[in-house]
């Protein structure tokens, strides 16, 4: 009997520790997610505000400059950069930027777009792997503008 009480005590303590760890993890994620949302909202508002007085090309140049200054290439940083650029492009004045952006409708076009993205980053001295992902916002905006005009 004493052996089975010990087993139940160990099982109970283990379940209690798992529950406590889960609760702590949930609270940490909740706070982190709230911070990410607030930061994203801030970048969106900043991009919207700046885009109102910039051309699409100036939005892209601003995003490249911000990317070059960024100390991190984390997923969170990439998300906030894209949020800023999407908002800036959405409110910017079109100026022919989309004329040079390859379409992304099929695999061949996607491969051309990928090569173009890398070339755009290298032309600005940016060789990190996350830089070309920034240009996906440009492709999204060009697709949106084309759908709106067609």
PDB file of C-alpha atoms in Angstrom:
ATOM      1  CA  UNK A   1       0.000   0.000   0.000  1.00  0.00           C
ATOM      2  CA  UNK A   2       2.793   2.436   0.849  1.00  0.00           C
ATOM      3  CA  UNK A   3       4.300   1.931  -2.613  1.00  0.00           C
ATOM      4  CA  UNK A   4       1.036   2.808  -4.377  1.00  0.00           C
ATOM      5  CA  UNK A   5       0.632   5.973  -2.263  1.00  0.00           C
ATOM      6  CA  UNK A   6       4.118   7.036  -3.325  1.00  0.00           C
ATOM      7  CA  UNK A   7       3.259   6.438  -6.991  1.00  0.00           C
ATOM      8  CA  UNK A   8       0.065   8.506  -6.655  1.00  0.00           C
ATOM      9  CA  UNK A   9       1.992  11.252  -4.877  1.00  0.00           C
ATOM     10  CA  UNK A  10       4.547  11.364  -7.708  1.00  0.00           C
ATOM     11  CA  UNK A  11       1.778  11.356 -10.343  1.00  0.00           C
ATOM     12  CA  UNK A  12      -0.089  14.118  -8.483  1.00  0.00           C
ATOM     13  CA  UNK A  13       3.039  16.256  -8.113  1.00  0.00           C
ATOM     14  CA  UNK A  14       3.941  15.708 -11.766  1.00  0.00           C
ATOM     15  CA  UNK A  15       0.465  16.743 -12.909  1.00  0.00           C
ATOM     16  CA  UNK A  16       0.601  19.776 -10.618  1.00  0.00           C
ATOM     17  CA  UNK A  17       3.961  20.830 -12.066  1.00  0.00           C
ATOM     18  CA  UNK A  18       2.700  20.352 -15.611  1.00  0.00           C
ATOM     19  CA  UNK A  19      -0.394  22.420 -14.822  1.00  0.00           C
ATOM     20  CA  UNK A  20       1.686  25.161 -13.193  1.00  0.00           C
ATOM     21  CA  UNK A  21       4.135  25.196 -16.100  1.00  0.00           C
ATOM     22  CA  UNK A  22       1.269  25.350 -18.585  1.00  0.00           C
ATOM     23  CA  UNK A  23      -0.335  28.248 -16.747  1.00  0.00           C
ATOM     24  CA  UNK A  24       2.962  30.160 -16.573  1.00  0.00           C
ATOM     25  CA  UNK A  25       3.598  29.479 -20.267  1.00  0.00           C
ATOM     26  CA  UNK A  26       0.101  30.611 -21.201  1.00  0.00           C
ATOM     27  CA  UNK A  27       0.464  33.870 -19.247  1.00  0.00           C
ATOM     28  CA  UNK A  28       3.871  34.532 -20.831  1.00  0.00           C
ATOM     29  CA  UNK A  29       2.508  33.934 -24.347  1.00  0.00           C
ATOM     30  CA  UNK A  30      -0.494  36.113 -23.618  1.00  0.00           C
ATOM     31  CA  UNK A  31       1.727  39.033 -22.573  1.00  0.00           C
ATOM     32  CA  UNK A  32       4.094  38.493 -25.516  1.00  0.00           C
ATOM     33  CA  UNK A  33       1.208  38.363 -27.988  1.00  0.00           C
ATOM     34  CA  UNK A  34      -0.279  41.557 -26.560  1.00  0.00           C
ATOM     35  CA  UNK A  35       3.093  43.267 -27.018  1.00  0.00           C
ATOM     36  CA  UNK A  36       3.420  42.044 -30.599  1.00  0.00           C
ATOM     37  CA  UNK A  37      -0.080  43.302 -31.427  1.00  0.00           C
ATOM     38  CA  UNK A  38       0.643  46.713 -29.911  1.00  0.00           C
ATOM     39  CA  UNK A  39       3.933  46.951 -31.792  1.00  0.00           C
ATOM     40  CA  UNK A  40       2.259  45.890 -35.036  1.00  0.00           C
ATOM     41  CA  UNK A  41      -0.449  48.502 -34.565  1.00  0.00           C
ATOM     42  CA  UNK A  42       2.213  51.156 -33.982  1.00  0.00           C
ATOM     43  CA  UNK A  43       4.082  50.184 -37.178  1.00  0.00           C
ATOM     44  CA  UNK A  44       0.816  50.104 -39.143  1.00  0.00           C
ATOM     45  CA  UNK A  45      -0.144  53.596 -37.980  1.00  0.00           C
ATOM     46  CA  UNK A  46       3.343  54.908 -38.719  1.00  0.00           C
ATOM     47  CA  UNK A  47       3.300  53.375 -42.206  1.00  0.00           C
ATOM     48  CA  UNK A  48      -0.159  54.765 -42.912  1.00  0.00           C
ATOM     49  CA  UNK A  49       0.882  58.231 -41.742  1.00  0.00           C
ATOM     50  CA  UNK A  50       4.116  58.242 -43.770  1.00  0.00           C
ATOM     51  CA  UNK A  51       2.525  56.746 -46.865  1.00  0.00           C
ATOM     52  CA  UNK A  52       0.093  59.621 -47.113  1.00  0.00           C
ATOM     53  CA  UNK A  53       2.954  61.931 -48.072  1.00  0.00           C
ATOM     54  CA  UNK A  54       5.213  59.522 -49.987  1.00  0.00           C
ATOM     55  CA  UNK A  55       5.311  57.790 -53.332  1.00  0.00           C
ATOM     56  CA  UNK A  56       5.332  53.998 -53.457  1.00  0.00           C
ATOM     57  CA  UNK A  57       9.044  54.042 -54.339  1.00  0.00           C
ATOM     58  CA  UNK A  58       9.792  56.287 -51.346  1.00  0.00           C
ATOM     59  CA  UNK A  59       7.912  53.841 -49.098  1.00  0.00           C
ATOM     60  CA  UNK A  60      10.089  51.011 -50.386  1.00  0.00           C
ATOM     61  CA  UNK A  61      13.265  53.062 -49.932  1.00  0.00           C
ATOM     62  CA  UNK A  62      12.185  53.906 -46.367  1.00  0.00           C
ATOM     63  CA  UNK A  63      11.523  50.240 -45.637  1.00  0.00           C
ATOM     64  CA  UNK A  64      14.966  49.284 -46.995  1.00  0.00           C
ATOM     65  CA  UNK A  65      16.611  51.954 -44.831  1.00  0.00           C
ATOM     66  CA  UNK A  66      14.762  50.719 -41.750  1.00  0.00           C
ATOM     67  CA  UNK A  67      15.715  47.134 -42.581  1.00  0.00           C
ATOM     68  CA  UNK A  68      19.377  48.105 -42.904  1.00  0.00           C
ATOM     69  CA  UNK A  69      19.285  49.712 -39.434  1.00  0.00           C
ATOM     70  CA  UNK A  70      17.489  46.784 -37.778  1.00  0.00           C
ATOM     71  CA  UNK A  71      19.596  44.923 -35.262  1.00  0.00           C
ATOM     72  CA  UNK A  72      17.599  41.725 -35.652  1.00  0.00           C
ATOM     73  CA  UNK A  73      16.291  39.586 -38.484  1.00  0.00           C
ATOM     74  CA  UNK A  74      13.857  37.730 -36.235  1.00  0.00           C
ATOM     75  CA  UNK A  75      10.408  36.702 -37.366  1.00  0.00           C
ATOM     76  CA  UNK A  76       8.910  39.485 -35.259  1.00  0.00           C
ATOM     77  CA  UNK A  77      11.141  42.053 -36.955  1.00  0.00           C
ATOM     78  CA  UNK A  78      10.174  40.744 -40.398  1.00  0.00           C
ATOM     79  CA  UNK A  79       6.492  40.961 -39.511  1.00  0.00           C
ATOM     80  CA  UNK A  80       6.727  44.550 -38.268  1.00  0.00           C
ATOM     81  CA  UNK A  81       8.739  45.579 -41.333  1.00  0.00           C
ATOM     82  CA  UNK A  82       6.104  44.085 -43.620  1.00  0.00           C
ATOM     83  CA  UNK A  83       3.266  45.679 -41.631  1.00  0.00           C
ATOM     84  CA  UNK A  84       4.948  49.076 -41.986  1.00  0.00           C
ATOM     85  CA  UNK A  85       5.607  48.659 -45.713  1.00  0.00           C
ATOM     86  CA  UNK A  86       2.109  47.320 -46.500  1.00  0.00           C
ATOM     87  CA  UNK A  87       0.514  50.270 -44.684  1.00  0.00           C
ATOM     88  CA  UNK A  88       2.854  52.781 -46.304  1.00  0.00           C
ATOM     89  CA  UNK A  89       2.236  51.404 -49.801  1.00  0.00           C
ATOM     90  CA  UNK A  90      -1.523  51.271 -49.248  1.00  0.00           C
ATOM     91  CA  UNK A  91      -1.707  55.031 -48.610  1.00  0.00           C
ATOM     92  CA  UNK A  92       1.134  56.123 -50.907  1.00  0.00           C
ATOM     93  CA  UNK A  93       0.907  57.785 -54.299  1.00  0.00           C
ATOM     94  CA  UNK A  94       1.504  55.273 -57.115  1.00  0.00           C
ATOM     95  CA  UNK A  95       4.489  56.224 -59.234  1.00  0.00           C
ATOM     96  CA  UNK A  96       5.232  53.309 -61.526  1.00  0.00           C
ATOM     97  CA  UNK A  97       6.934  51.071 -58.948  1.00  0.00           C
ATOM     98  CA  UNK A  98       4.720  48.175 -59.999  1.00  0.00           C
ATOM     99  CA  UNK A  99       5.895  48.472 -63.601  1.00  0.00           C
ATOM    100  CA  UNK A 100       9.222  46.874 -62.636  1.00  0.00           C
ATOM    101  CA  UNK A 101       7.872  44.242 -60.216  1.00  0.00           C
ATOM    102  CA  UNK A 102       7.551  40.758 -61.725  1.00  0.00           C
ATOM    103  CA  UNK A 103       4.174  39.101 -61.345  1.00  0.00           C
ATOM    104  CA  UNK A 104       3.788  36.165 -58.958  1.00  0.00           C
ATOM    105  CA  UNK A 105       0.899  34.286 -60.527  1.00  0.00           C
ATOM    106  CA  UNK A 106       2.634  31.015 -61.402  1.00  0.00           C
ATOM    107  CA  UNK A 107       5.847  29.149 -60.617  1.00  0.00           C
ATOM    108  CA  UNK A 108       7.940  30.725 -63.402  1.00  0.00           C
ATOM    109  CA  UNK A 109       6.812  34.209 -62.407  1.00  0.00           C
ATOM    110  CA  UNK A 110       7.477  33.408 -58.760  1.00  0.00           C
ATOM    111  CA  UNK A 111      11.028  32.343 -59.606  1.00  0.00           C
ATOM    112  CA  UNK A 112      11.565  35.583 -61.565  1.00  0.00           C
ATOM    113  CA  UNK A 113      10.165  37.555 -58.626  1.00  0.00           C
ATOM    114  CA  UNK A 114      12.513  35.767 -56.204  1.00  0.00           C
ATOM    115  CA  UNK A 115      15.560  36.554 -58.334  1.00  0.00           C
ATOM    116  CA  UNK A 116      14.382  40.166 -58.713  1.00  0.00           C
ATOM    117  CA  UNK A 117      13.915  40.456 -54.926  1.00  0.00           C
ATOM    118  CA  UNK A 118      17.444  39.262 -54.223  1.00  0.00           C
ATOM    119  CA  UNK A 119      18.822  41.647 -56.871  1.00  0.00           C
ATOM    120  CA  UNK A 120      16.928  44.592 -55.323  1.00  0.00           C
ATOM    121  CA  UNK A 121      18.382  43.835 -51.903  1.00  0.00           C
ATOM    122  CA  UNK A 122      21.920  43.375 -53.215  1.00  0.00           C
ATOM    123  CA  UNK A 123      21.698  46.645 -55.151  1.00  0.00           C
ATOM    124  CA  UNK A 124      21.152  48.325 -51.776  1.00  0.00           C
ATOM    125  CA  UNK A 125      23.964  46.422 -50.074  1.00  0.00           C
ATOM    126  CA  UNK A 126      21.600  44.146 -48.131  1.00  0.00           C
ATOM    127  CA  UNK A 127      22.623  40.510 -48.275  1.00  0.00           C
ATOM    128  CA  UNK A 128      20.720  38.972 -45.358  1.00  0.00           C
ATOM    129  CA  UNK A 129      18.189  36.255 -46.059  1.00  0.00           C
ATOM    130  CA  UNK A 130      15.210  38.183 -44.714  1.00  0.00           C
ATOM    131  CA  UNK A 131      15.574  41.192 -47.023  1.00  0.00           C
ATOM    132  CA  UNK A 132      13.912  39.602 -50.099  1.00  0.00           C
ATOM    133  CA  UNK A 133      10.882  38.716 -47.969  1.00  0.00           C
ATOM    134  CA  UNK A 134      10.289  42.431 -47.486  1.00  0.00           C
ATOM    135  CA  UNK A 135       9.513  42.741 -51.187  1.00  0.00           C
ATOM    136  CA  UNK A 136       6.543  40.409 -50.875  1.00  0.00           C
ATOM    137  CA  UNK A 137       4.659  43.444 -49.542  1.00  0.00           C
ATOM    138  CA  UNK A 138       5.416  45.236 -52.800  1.00  0.00           C
ATOM    139  CA  UNK A 139       4.071  42.305 -54.840  1.00  0.00           C
ATOM    140  CA  UNK A 140       0.933  42.228 -52.660  1.00  0.00           C
ATOM    141  CA  UNK A 141       0.375  45.952 -53.169  1.00  0.00           C
ATOM    142  CA  UNK A 142       0.912  45.727 -56.930  1.00  0.00           C
ATOM    143  CA  UNK A 143      -1.608  42.868 -57.127  1.00  0.00           C
ATOM    144  CA  UNK A 144      -4.084  44.910 -55.060  1.00  0.00           C
ATOM    145  CA  UNK A 145      -3.639  47.989 -57.248  1.00  0.00           C
ATOM    146  CA  UNK A 146      -4.005  45.944 -60.454  1.00  0.00           C
ATOM    147  CA  UNK A 147      -7.201  44.333 -59.170  1.00  0.00           C
ATOM    148  CA  UNK A 148      -8.578  47.762 -58.239  1.00  0.00           C
ATOM    149  CA  UNK A 149      -7.902  49.267 -61.649  1.00  0.00           C
ATOM    150  CA  UNK A 150      -9.123  46.319 -63.697  1.00  0.00           C
TER     151      UNK A 150
END
